[in-house]
Amino acid sequence: MLLDIVKYPDPRLKLICEPVTQITEELKRLADDMLETMYKAPGVGLAAPQVGRSIRMLVMDDASGEDAKNPRVLFNPVLSLSGDDVLSEREGCLSVPMDYRADVVRKSDVHLTAMGIDGEPIDEHLTGFSAIIAQHETDHLDGILFIDRISRLRRSLYDSRLRKWLKRRNRNA
Ligand code: NI
């Protein structure tokens, strides 16, 4: 089932999400729905608060190419960042309107621990694109969007463009 994606500036995107204590059947269905919604968008990651659930859960797929699929579901992910600063070019987010994109400074290496869909422990070292996605999605669980990590100037330019866009859209609605 496709889910509605919560859009900035919805205050639900600012919440610190709660840990998941038990992976229920309902959460497994939610994971399926989140993956379906992410692939349809299309996107490479989606966090629970983006579909209105304030819990520490995300889905991602770092496979490139149309047919390759590598869906991952992570509960209670914890990242430890290391390595170099890297520029994540033209980062975007399904919750950030107008398909706005900007460069974001991220870390090159991520040590990820989490729980998988069947409650199995995950303990991995991520680099490259997967490391970037994991950082972006885990940020969502702490109420942080990529536009919180760009310069004040870029952010205020974006916010004023967005205000005008929303006003125009509401007028036409
Ligand atoms: Ni996002």
JSON list of N, CA and C in Angstrom, two decimals, residues 100-129:
[
{"chain": "A", "resi": 100, "resn": "TYR", "atom": "N", "xyz": [13.92, 20.22, -4.22]},
{"chain": "A", "resi": 100, "resn": "TYR", "atom": "CA", "xyz": [15.10, 21.03, -3.90]},
{"chain": "A", "resi": 100, "resn": "TYR", "atom": "C", "xyz": [16.31, 20.14, -3.62]},
{"chain": "A", "resi": 101, "resn": "ARG", "atom": "N", "xyz": [17.46, 20.57, -4.13]},
{"chain": "A", "resi": 101, "resn": "ARG", "atom": "CA", "xyz": [18.68, 19.80, -3.91]},
{"chain": "A", "resi": 101, "resn": "ARG", "atom": "C", "xyz": [19.83, 20.72, -3.53]},
{"chain": "A", "resi": 102, "resn": "ALA", "atom": "N", "xyz": [20.71, 20.20, -2.69]},
{"chain": "A", "resi": 102, "resn": "ALA", "atom": "CA", "xyz": [21.88, 20.99, -2.30]},
{"chain": "A", "resi": 102, "resn": "ALA", "atom": "C", "xyz": [23.00, 20.05, -1.86]},
{"chain": "A", "resi": 103, "resn": "ASP", "atom": "N", "xyz": [24.22, 20.54, -1.94]},
{"chain": "A", "resi": 103, "resn": "ASP", "atom": "CA", "xyz": [25.36, 19.75, -1.49]},
{"chain": "A", "resi": 103, "resn": "ASP", "atom": "C", "xyz": [25.42, 19.76, 0.03]},
{"chain": "A", "resi": 104, "resn": "VAL", "atom": "N", "xyz": [25.72, 18.59, 0.60]},
{"chain": "A", "resi": 104, "resn": "VAL", "atom": "CA", "xyz": [25.78, 18.45, 2.06]},
{"chain": "A", "resi": 104, "resn": "VAL", "atom": "C", "xyz": [27.10, 17.77, 2.42]},
{"chain": "A", "resi": 105, "resn": "VAL", "atom": "N", "xyz": [27.74, 18.24, 3.47]},
{"chain": "A", "resi": 105, "resn": "VAL", "atom": "CA", "xyz": [28.97, 17.59, 3.93]},
{"chain": "A", "resi": 105, "resn": "VAL", "atom": "C", "xyz": [28.59, 16.40, 4.82]},
{"chain": "A", "resi": 106, "resn": "ARG", "atom": "N", "xyz": [29.08, 15.23, 4.45]},
{"chain": "A", "resi": 106, "resn": "ARG", "atom": "CA", "xyz": [28.82, 14.00, 5.22]},
{"chain": "A", "resi": 106, "resn": "ARG", "atom": "C", "xyz": [30.15, 13.37, 5.57]},
{"chain": "A", "resi": 107, "resn": "LYS", "atom": "N", "xyz": [30.09, 12.24, 6.30]},
{"chain": "A", "resi": 107, "resn": "LYS", "atom": "CA", "xyz": [31.30, 11.49, 6.60]},
{"chain": "A", "resi": 107, "resn": "LYS", "atom": "C", "xyz": [31.40, 10.29, 5.66]},
{"chain": "A", "resi": 108, "resn": "SER", "atom": "N", "xyz": [32.64, 9.90, 5.37]},
{"chain": "A", "resi": 108, "resn": "SER", "atom": "CA", "xyz": [32.86, 8.83, 4.37]},
{"chain": "A", "resi": 108, "resn": "SER", "atom": "C", "xyz": [32.55, 7.44, 4.92]},
{"chain": "A", "resi": 109, "resn": "ASP", "atom": "N", "xyz": [32.68, 7.25, 6.24]},
{"chain": "A", "resi": 109, "resn": "ASP", "atom": "CA", "xyz": [32.57, 5.90, 6.81]},
{"chain": "A", "resi": 109, "resn": "ASP", "atom": "C", "xyz": [31.54, 5.86, 7.94]},
{"chain": "A", "resi": 110, "resn": "VAL", "atom": "N", "xyz": [30.77, 4.79, 7.92]},
{"chain": "A", "resi": 110, "resn": "VAL", "atom": "CA", "xyz": [29.74, 4.62, 8.94]},
{"chain": "A", "resi": 110, "resn": "VAL", "atom": "C", "xyz": [29.84, 3.21, 9.51]},
{"chain": "A", "resi": 111, "resn": "HIS", "atom": "N", "xyz": [29.88, 3.16, 10.84]},
{"chain": "A", "resi": 111, "resn": "HIS", "atom": "CA", "xyz": [29.71, 1.85, 11.48]},
{"chain": "A", "resi": 111, "resn": "HIS", "atom": "C", "xyz": [28.27, 1.80, 11.94]},
{"chain": "A", "resi": 112, "resn": "LEU", "atom": "N", "xyz": [27.51, 0.86, 11.38]},
{"chain": "A", "resi": 112, "resn": "LEU", "atom": "CA", "xyz": [26.07, 0.77, 11.62]},
{"chain": "A", "resi": 112, "resn": "LEU", "atom": "C", "xyz": [25.75, -0.43, 12.51]},
{"chain": "A", "resi": 113, "resn": "THR", "atom": "N", "xyz": [25.00, -0.18, 13.58]},
{"chain": "A", "resi": 113, "resn": "THR", "atom": "CA", "xyz": [24.38, -1.29, 14.29]},
{"chain": "A", "resi": 113, "resn": "THR", "atom": "C", "xyz": [22.88, -1.04, 14.28]},
{"chain": "A", "resi": 114, "resn": "ALA", "atom": "N", "xyz": [22.10, -2.10, 14.18]},
{"chain": "A", "resi": 114, "resn": "ALA", "atom": "CA", "xyz": [20.65, -1.98, 14.09]},
{"chain": "A", "resi": 114, "resn": "ALA", "atom": "C", "xyz": [20.06, -3.36, 14.29]},
{"chain": "A", "resi": 115, "resn": "MET", "atom": "N", "xyz": [18.73, -3.42, 14.18]},
{"chain": "A", "resi": 115, "resn": "MET", "atom": "CA", "xyz": [18.02, -4.67, 14.21]},
{"chain": "A", "resi": 115, "resn": "MET", "atom": "C", "xyz": [17.36, -4.81, 12.85]},
{"chain": "A", "resi": 116, "resn": "GLY", "atom": "N", "xyz": [17.41, -6.00, 12.27]},
{"chain": "A", "resi": 116, "resn": "GLY", "atom": "CA", "xyz": [16.79, -6.24, 10.97]},
{"chain": "A", "resi": 116, "resn": "GLY", "atom": "C", "xyz": [15.33, -6.63, 11.11]},
{"chain": "A", "resi": 117, "resn": "ILE", "atom": "N", "xyz": [14.70, -6.94, 9.99]},
{"chain": "A", "resi": 117, "resn": "ILE", "atom": "CA", "xyz": [13.25, -7.19, 9.95]},
{"chain": "A", "resi": 117, "resn": "ILE", "atom": "C", "xyz": [12.83, -8.39, 10.81]},
{"chain": "A", "resi": 118, "resn": "ASP", "atom": "N", "xyz": [13.72, -9.37, 11.00]},
{"chain": "A", "resi": 118, "resn": "ASP", "atom": "CA", "xyz": [13.37, -10.51, 11.85]},
{"chain": "A", "resi": 118, "resn": "ASP", "atom": "C", "xyz": [14.01, -10.40, 13.23]},
{"chain": "A", "resi": 119, "resn": "GLY", "atom": "N", "xyz": [14.42, -9.19, 13.57]},
{"chain": "A", "resi": 119, "resn": "GLY", "atom": "CA", "xyz": [15.00, -8.96, 14.88]},
{"chain": "A", "resi": 119, "resn": "GLY", "atom": "C", "xyz": [16.47, -9.32, 14.97]},
{"chain": "A", "resi": 120, "resn": "GLU", "atom": "N", "xyz": [17.06, -9.70, 13.82]},
{"chain": "A", "resi": 120, "resn": "GLU", "atom": "CA", "xyz": [18.46, -10.11, 13.82]},
{"chain": "A", "resi": 120, "resn": "GLU", "atom": "C", "xyz": [19.37, -8.89, 13.98]},
{"chain": "A", "resi": 121, "resn": "PRO", "atom": "N", "xyz": [20.45, -9.04, 14.75]},
{"chain": "A", "resi": 121, "resn": "PRO", "atom": "CA", "xyz": [21.35, -7.90, 14.90]},
{"chain": "A", "resi": 121, "resn": "PRO", "atom": "C", "xyz": [22.12, -7.63, 13.62]},
{"chain": "A", "resi": 122, "resn": "ILE", "atom": "N", "xyz": [22.27, -6.35, 13.30]},
{"chain": "A", "resi": 122, "resn": "ILE", "atom": "CA", "xyz": [23.04, -5.93, 12.13]},
{"chain": "A", "resi": 122, "resn": "ILE", "atom": "C", "xyz": [24.23, -5.15, 12.64]},
{"chain": "A", "resi": 123, "resn": "ASP", "atom": "N", "xyz": [25.39, -5.46, 12.10]},
{"chain": "A", "resi": 123, "resn": "ASP", "atom": "CA", "xyz": [26.61, -4.79, 12.52]},
{"chain": "A", "resi": 123, "resn": "ASP", "atom": "C", "xyz": [27.49, -4.71, 11.27]},
{"chain": "A", "resi": 124, "resn": "GLU", "atom": "N", "xyz": [27.55, -3.51, 10.67]},
{"chain": "A", "resi": 124, "resn": "GLU", "atom": "CA", "xyz": [28.19, -3.40, 9.37]},
{"chain": "A", "resi": 124, "resn": "GLU", "atom": "C", "xyz": [29.00, -2.13, 9.23]},
{"chain": "A", "resi": 125, "resn": "HIS", "atom": "N", "xyz": [29.95, -2.17, 8.33]},
{"chain": "A", "resi": 125, "resn": "HIS", "atom": "CA", "xyz": [30.71, -0.98, 7.98]},
{"chain": "A", "resi": 125, "resn": "HIS", "atom": "C", "xyz": [30.25, -0.54, 6.60]},
{"chain": "A", "resi": 126, "resn": "LEU", "atom": "N", "xyz": [29.76, 0.70, 6.51]},
{"chain": "A", "resi": 126, "resn": "LEU", "atom": "CA", "xyz": [29.27, 1.21, 5.22]},
{"chain": "A", "resi": 126, "resn": "LEU", "atom": "C", "xyz": [30.19, 2.31, 4.72]},
{"chain": "A", "resi": 127, "resn": "THR", "atom": "N", "xyz": [30.35, 2.34, 3.38]},
{"chain": "A", "resi": 127, "resn": "THR", "atom": "CA", "xyz": [31.09, 3.43, 2.75]},
{"chain": "A", "resi": 127, "resn": "THR", "atom": "C", "xyz": [30.31, 3.88, 1.53]},
{"chain": "A", "resi": 128, "resn": "GLY", "atom": "N", "xyz": [30.81, 4.92, 0.87]},
{"chain": "A", "resi": 128, "resn": "GLY", "atom": "CA", "xyz": [30.21, 5.38, -0.39]},
{"chain": "A", "resi": 128, "resn": "GLY", "atom": "C", "xyz": [28.77, 5.81, -0.22]},
{"chain": "A", "resi": 129, "resn": "PHE", "atom": "N", "xyz": [27.97, 5.46, -1.25]},
{"chain": "A", "resi": 129, "resn": "PHE", "atom": "CA", "xyz": [26.58, 5.91, -1.30]},
{"chain": "A", "resi": 129, "resn": "PHE", "atom": "C", "xyz": [25.77, 5.38, -0.11]}
]
